[in-house]
Amino acid sequence: MEPTTLNTARLELRPFGPADEDEVYAACQDPDIQRWTMVPSPYAREHARGFVGELVPGGWREDTAYSFAVRLGPGGPLVAAVGVHVHEVFGTKAYEIGFWAVKEHRGQGFMTEAVSAVARWAFTELGAARLEWRAEVGNTASRAVAEKAGFRMEGLLRASLHRADSVHDSWVGALLPGDLGITPAVPYLPSGSRTSPLSVEPPRLQP
């Protein structure tokens, strides 16, 4: 996937680059970002440099992760980060979204606006059949953003989030193309939409 830029009514979303190092480093000093996301803690200057200079371009190049710097218009301040991570599940690509918001720019709807834009892009450009969201149980701010963007909560996954010295439960939710009125790349047949093999009458033998 070639690096791409997305635009919304208020925001510009483009791949992170070396010029974003200072703002990423400053944003990730926030204890809430370190507490609730998977960024390193403590967050050092080399973490920011490696993220914008190696991890992000590598993810785009290898089609394993697509990370966007969310800015308040072209050239505006960094307000958030949104990324789509790609996993292999039974030989099929699965997509998971993650995000964090800069402390000074929370509460203005920027995060929901950015997540919604990236979700539409994932469905229309990546061909994702499902976009999953996960967060540690208790991360009510992330859950609120996901729900506002249309994600449906599907349950709790025990011991599914690994940290340095422990594992934690996480909430899981998902958004489908049809939830946004987008035709899916692959037809979706929900449970109950197909006739069960046990209910099919066997063929009758002709006399």
C-alpha positions in Angstrom: 0.0 0.0 0.0 1.4 3.4 -1.0 1.4 5.9 1.8 -1.8 8.1 1.5 -3.3 11.2 3.0 -6.9 11.4 4.2 -8.9 14.6 4.8 -12.0 15.3 6.9 -13.9 18.5 7.5 -11.4 19.5 10.2 -8.4 17.1 10.0 -5.6 16.0 7.8 -4.4 12.4 8.3 -1.0 11.5 6.8 1.6 8.9 7.5 4.0 9.8 10.3 7.5 11.0 9.3 10.7 12.1 10.9 9.4 15.7 11.2 6.8 14.4 13.7 9.3 13.1 16.2 9.2 16.1 18.7 5.4 16.1 18.8 5.1 12.3 19.2 7.7 12.4 22.0 5.9 15.2 23.8 2.4 13.6 23.4 3.6 10.2 24.7 4.8 11.7 28.0 1.2 11.7 29.0 0.7 9.1 31.8 -2.7 8.2 30.3 -1.3 7.2 27.0 1.4 5.2 28.7 -1.2 3.6 31.0 -3.8 2.6 28.4 -1.9 2.0 25.2 1.0 -0.2 24.2 3.6 2.5 23.8 6.7 2.0 25.9 6.8 3.3 29.5 8.8 5.3 30.3 8.7 6.8 26.8 12.2 7.9 25.6 13.3 10.1 22.7 14.6 7.0 20.9 11.1 5.4 21.0 9.7 8.4 19.1 12.6 8.4 16.6 12.2 4.7 15.9 8.4 5.0 15.6 8.4 7.8 13.0 11.6 6.8 11.2 11.4 3.0 11.1 8.2 1.4 12.4 5.7 3.6 10.5 7.5 3.5 7.0 8.2 -0.2 7.5 4.5 -1.0 8.3 3.4 0.8 5.1 6.1 -0.8 3.0 5.4 -4.4 4.3 1.6 -4.0 4.6 1.6 -4.9 8.3 0.5 -1.5 9.7 -0.8 1.8 8.5 -0.3 4.6 10.9 -1.6 8.2 10.5 -0.6 11.4 12.2 -3.8 13.3 12.7 -3.4 17.1 12.4 -5.8 20.0 12.8 -5.7 20.9 9.1 -2.5 20.9 6.9 0.4 22.2 8.9 -1.7 22.3 12.1 -0.8 20.7 15.4 -0.7 17.0 16.0 -4.0 16.1 17.8 -4.0 12.3 17.6 -2.6 9.1 16.1 -4.6 6.3 14.4 -3.2 3.0 13.1 -4.6 -0.1 11.4 -2.6 -3.2 12.2 -2.8 -6.3 10.0 -2.7 -9.8 11.4 -2.9 -13.2 9.8 -5.7 -15.4 11.1 -6.1 -18.8 9.5 -4.4 -17.6 6.4 -6.7 -14.5 6.1 -5.9 -10.9 6.8 -7.5 -9.4 9.9 -7.5 -5.7 10.7 -7.4 -4.0 14.1 -7.6 -0.3 14.8 -5.7 1.5 17.6 -5.5 5.2 18.5 -4.5 7.8 21.1 -5.3 11.5 21.4 -3.0 14.3 22.5 -4.1 15.5 25.9 -4.6 19.1 25.0 -6.9 18.3 22.1 -9.3 15.8 23.7 -13.0 16.4 24.1 -13.5 18.1 20.7 -14.5 15.1 18.7 -11.3 14.9 16.7 -10.6 11.3 17.7 -14.0 10.0 16.5 -13.7 12.0 13.3 -10.3 10.5 12.6 -11.3 6.9 13.5 -14.4 7.1 11.2 -12.2 8.3 8.3 -9.7 5.6 8.7 -12.4 3.0 9.1 -14.0 4.0 5.8 -10.5 3.9 4.1 -9.9 0.4 5.5 -13.1 -0.9 4.0 -12.8 0.8 0.7 -9.1 0.7 0.0 -7.8 -2.3 2.0 -10.9 -4.4 1.4 -11.3 -5.2 5.1 -14.4 -7.3 5.9 -14.2 -6.5 9.6 -12.3 -3.8 11.6 -11.7 -4.8 15.2 -11.1 -2.6 18.2 -9.7 -3.8 21.5 -8.9 -1.9 24.8 -8.0 -2.9 28.3 -11.1 -3.2 30.5 -11.5 0.2 32.2 -10.4 2.3 29.2 -13.7 4.0 29.0 -12.4 6.9 26.9 -11.3 4.6 24.1 -14.6 2.7 24.3 -16.6 5.9 24.0 -14.7 6.9 20.8 -15.2 3.4 19.3 -18.9 3.4 20.1 -19.4 6.9 18.7 -17.6 5.7 15.5 -20.2 2.9 15.2 -18.3 -0.1 16.6 -20.5 -2.7 18.3 -19.2 -4.1 21.6 -19.0 -7.9 21.3 -17.7 -9.0 24.6 -14.7 -9.4 27.0 -11.6 -11.4 26.2 -9.9 -12.8 29.3 -6.1 -12.5 29.6 -5.8 -11.2 26.1 -3.7 -8.1 26.6 0.0 -8.7 27.4 2.0 -6.2 29.2 5.6 -6.4 30.5 4.8 -8.4 33.6 1.2 -9.4 33.5 -1.8 -10.1 31.3 -5.1 -8.3 31.4 -8.7 -8.6 30.2 -9.8 -6.6 27.2 -13.0 -5.4 25.6 -13.5 -6.2 22.0 -15.8 -4.5 19.4 -16.1 -4.5 15.7 -17.2 -2.4 12.8 -18.4 -3.9 9.5 -18.6 -2.2 6.1 -22.4 -2.5 6.1 -22.6 -0.6 9.4 -21.4 2.4 7.4 -23.5 1.7 4.4 -20.5 0.4 2.4 -20.8 -2.7 0.2 -18.3 -5.3 1.6 -15.6 -6.6 -0.7 -16.7 -10.1 0.2 -20.4 -11.0 0.8 -21.2 -11.3 4.5 -23.5 -14.2 5.5 -24.5 -13.7 9.2 -25.4 -16.7 11.3 -28.9 -17.9 10.5 -28.8 -16.6 7.0 -27.9 -20.0 5.6 -30.0 -23.2 5.9 -28.6 -25.6 8.4 -27.5 -28.9 6.8 -29.6 -30.7 9.4 -32.7 -29.0 8.1 -32.2 -29.9 4.5 -34.6 -32.6 3.3 -32.6 -35.5 1.8 -33.2 -36.1 -1.9 -36.0 -38.6 -2.6 -35.3 -41.6 -4.8 -37.4 -41.8 -7.9 -39.3 -45.1 -8.3 
